[in-house]
Amino acid sequence: MTTADVRRGGTPVYLTLRMKPPWVFIDEIRRFVESFCACAGTTDNREAQLALAVHELMQNAVPNSHDDDVELTLEVEPEADRVAVAVTNRCTEAEYHALEERVARMNGEPDALRHYLQAMHDTPTAQRGGLGLARVRFEAQLELSVSRAGGRMTVHASGRLRPAPLQTSGGSR
């Protein structure tokens, strides 16, 4: 099957990756996902948005994986106008509940841009991290949820493959 066949027929494509967590591969995974999405028939901007989402979720998972495998699943379903990303890593119960609460707070704000701007305001500039999930929700236009099974947590990010143009205070993006 060729790239043209995938684009024309709307054939769903899936990527699954499992890795031991060295940081050095995260940027390479981002580039690979962008290329994978191009072959799956997404638009240039959507390729970058999905690569950003994977990058941010992997950056969160790798340092919190307790030196266990991190799993990435990416599903692109052109005919259903759907995309889903799932990143799974080992976690403690406390880590899961902290993230579950954070995602619930974030989803409690219906305006993703407002939440993102508030997160930028609340995160000290000297502190690394704290904005990744908000970036995924706003910039990649994906809804977030979290689940846990067998001592492993999965962050799910899903949405439309072809979302409406991103609306910002200065117009659309």
C-alpha positions as a Python dict, from the first residue, in 0.01 Angstrom:
ca = {
    (1, 'M'): (0, 0, 0),
    (2, 'T'): (137, 343, -94),
    (3, 'T'): (100, 680, 79),
    (4, 'A'): (-140, 781, -198),
    (5, 'D'): (-353, 472, -124),
    (6, 'V'): (-369, 563, 245),
    (7, 'R'): (-467, 923, 170),
    (8, 'R'): (-722, 832, -97),
    (9, 'G'): (-889, 546, 86),
    (10, 'G'): (-880, 684, 437),
    (11, 'T'): (-716, 365, 564),
    (12, 'P'): (-647, 384, 939),
    (13, 'V'): (-279, 368, 1028),
    (14, 'Y'): (-127, 285, 1365),
    (15, 'L'): (214, 332, 1520),
    (16, 'T'): (321, 150, 1834),
    (17, 'L'): (657, 209, 1998),
    (18, 'R'): (804, 77, 2322),
    (19, 'M'): (1132, 205, 2460),
    (20, 'K'): (1348, 217, 2769),
    (21, 'P'): (1365, 580, 2866),
    (22, 'P'): (1676, 764, 2749),
    (23, 'W'): (1599, 1132, 2688),
    (24, 'V'): (1816, 1143, 2378),
    (25, 'F'): (1549, 977, 2161),
    (26, 'I'): (1258, 1210, 2238),
    (27, 'D'): (1347, 1468, 1972),
    (28, 'E'): (1403, 1190, 1719),
    (29, 'I'): (1061, 1044, 1800),
    (30, 'R'): (908, 1386, 1736),
    (31, 'R'): (1065, 1401, 1389),
    (32, 'F'): (962, 1041, 1317),
    (33, 'V'): (601, 1108, 1421),
    (34, 'E'): (587, 1415, 1199),
    (35, 'S'): (709, 1205, 904),
    (36, 'F'): (471, 921, 994),
    (37, 'C'): (176, 1163, 998),
    (38, 'A'): (280, 1302, 658),
    (39, 'C'): (261, 950, 516),
    (40, 'A'): (-76, 901, 687),
    (41, 'G'): (-223, 1192, 495),
    (42, 'T'): (-242, 1469, 753),
    (43, 'T'): (-185, 1835, 664),
    (44, 'D'): (147, 2009, 730),
    (45, 'N'): (17, 2198, 1032),
    (46, 'R'): (-154, 1891, 1179),
    (47, 'E'): (166, 1687, 1139),
    (48, 'A'): (349, 1943, 1351),
    (49, 'Q'): (68, 1956, 1609),
    (50, 'L'): (63, 1578, 1651),
    (51, 'A'): (442, 1562, 1671),
    (52, 'L'): (427, 1830, 1943),
    (53, 'A'): (169, 1627, 2136),
    (54, 'V'): (379, 1311, 2123),
    (55, 'H'): (692, 1506, 2218),
    (56, 'E'): (527, 1668, 2521),
    (57, 'L'): (368, 1345, 2643),
    (58, 'M'): (694, 1152, 2602),
    (59, 'Q'): (884, 1427, 2787),
    (60, 'N'): (642, 1380, 3076),
    (61, 'A'): (654, 1000, 3071),
    (62, 'V'): (1028, 933, 3040),
    (63, 'P'): (1148, 1094, 3365),
    (64, 'N'): (851, 949, 3555),
    (65, 'S'): (877, 593, 3424),
    (66, 'H'): (1077, 451, 3717),
    (67, 'D'): (1328, 316, 3459),
    (68, 'D'): (1061, 96, 3304),
    (69, 'D'): (939, 90, 2943),
    (70, 'V'): (743, 380, 2798),
    (71, 'E'): (486, 289, 2534),
    (72, 'L'): (354, 515, 2261),
    (73, 'T'): (52, 440, 2044),
    (74, 'L'): (-57, 674, 1767),
    (75, 'E'): (-375, 608, 1568),
    (76, 'V'): (-461, 812, 1258),
    (77, 'E'): (-803, 740, 1111),
    (78, 'P'): (-863, 969, 811),
    (79, 'E'): (-1210, 837, 725),
    (80, 'A'): (-1331, 884, 1083),
    (81, 'D'): (-1154, 1224, 1108),
    (82, 'R'): (-994, 1098, 1429),
    (83, 'V'): (-649, 1087, 1582),
    (84, 'A'): (-548, 941, 1916),
    (85, 'V'): (-221, 937, 2107),
    (86, 'A'): (-160, 725, 2415),
    (87, 'V'): (158, 724, 2623),
    (88, 'T'): (193, 469, 2902),
    (89, 'N'): (450, 445, 3180),
    (90, 'R'): (491, 290, 3524),
    (91, 'C'): (368, 509, 3809),
    (92, 'T'): (285, 507, 4175),
    (93, 'E'): (-71, 549, 4295),
    (94, 'A'): (15, 897, 4425),
    (95, 'E'): (162, 1001, 4088),
    (96, 'Y'): (-147, 878, 3908),
    (97, 'H'): (-387, 1062, 4140),
    (98, 'A'): (-183, 1384, 4113),
    (99, 'L'): (-197, 1370, 3734),
    (100, 'E'): (-564, 1270, 3734),
    (101, 'E'): (-642, 1576, 3947),
    (102, 'R'): (-433, 1802, 3724),
    (103, 'V'): (-608, 1680, 3408),
    (104, 'A'): (-951, 1720, 3574),
    (105, 'R'): (-865, 2080, 3673),
    (106, 'M'): (-745, 2152, 3321),
    (107, 'N'): (-1057, 2000, 3163),
    (108, 'G'): (-1269, 2202, 3407),
    (109, 'E'): (-1174, 2514, 3210),
    (110, 'P'): (-1372, 2494, 2886),
    (111, 'D'): (-1145, 2745, 2710),
    (112, 'A'): (-816, 2568, 2630),
    (113, 'L'): (-640, 2897, 2547),
    (114, 'R'): (-747, 3056, 2876),
    (115, 'H'): (-615, 2753, 3066),
    (116, 'Y'): (-286, 2759, 2870),
    (117, 'L'): (-234, 3130, 2940),
    (118, 'Q'): (-312, 3077, 3309),
    (119, 'A'): (-67, 2786, 3323),
    (120, 'M'): (204, 3006, 3167),
    (121, 'H'): (130, 3275, 3424),
    (122, 'D'): (137, 3028, 3716),
    (123, 'T'): (456, 2848, 3610),
    (124, 'P'): (774, 3027, 3723),
    (125, 'T'): (1004, 3105, 3430),
    (126, 'A'): (1295, 2936, 3609),
    (127, 'Q'): (1097, 2613, 3650),
    (128, 'R'): (1119, 2345, 3383),
    (129, 'G'): (791, 2179, 3294),
    (130, 'G'): (434, 2239, 3386),
    (131, 'L'): (305, 2348, 3046),
    (132, 'G'): (316, 2030, 2836),
    (133, 'L'): (-39, 1910, 2893),
    (134, 'A'): (-179, 2260, 2840),
    (135, 'R'): (20, 2284, 2515),
    (136, 'V'): (-119, 1951, 2397),
    (137, 'R'): (-474, 2056, 2475),
    (138, 'F'): (-450, 2400, 2313),
    (139, 'E'): (-183, 2384, 2042),
    (140, 'A'): (-251, 2027, 1928),
    (141, 'Q'): (-627, 2065, 1985),
    (142, 'L'): (-656, 1731, 2162),
    (143, 'E'): (-870, 1636, 2460),
    (144, 'L'): (-683, 1472, 2747),
    (145, 'S'): (-770, 1197, 2990),
    (146, 'V'): (-574, 956, 3207),
    (147, 'S'): (-627, 593, 3308),
    (148, 'R'): (-441, 339, 3520),
    (149, 'A'): (-408, -39, 3513),
    (150, 'G'): (-151, -276, 3659),
    (151, 'G'): (70, -7, 3808),
    (152, 'R'): (93, 175, 3474),
    (153, 'M'): (-68, 502, 3377),
    (154, 'T'): (-177, 604, 3028),
    (155, 'V'): (-227, 962, 2917),
    (156, 'H'): (-476, 970, 2630),
    (157, 'A'): (-493, 1262, 2386),
    (158, 'S'): (-754, 1245, 2113),
    (159, 'G'): (-943, 1466, 1876),
    (160, 'R'): (-1027, 1543, 1518),
    (161, 'L'): (-772, 1473, 1249),
    (162, 'R'): (-885, 1788, 1068),
    (163, 'P'): (-982, 2035, 1342),
    (164, 'A'): (-1103, 2387, 1277),
    (165, 'P'): (-826, 2647, 1254),
    (166, 'L'): (-685, 2734, 1593),
    (167, 'Q'): (-847, 3051, 1729),
    (168, 'T'): (-629, 3297, 1917),
    (169, 'S'): (-693, 3650, 2037),
    (170, 'G'): (-514, 3780, 1726),
    (171, 'G'): (-718, 3569, 1484),
    (172, 'S'): (-685, 3214, 1360),
    (173, 'R'): (-364, 3015, 1334),
}
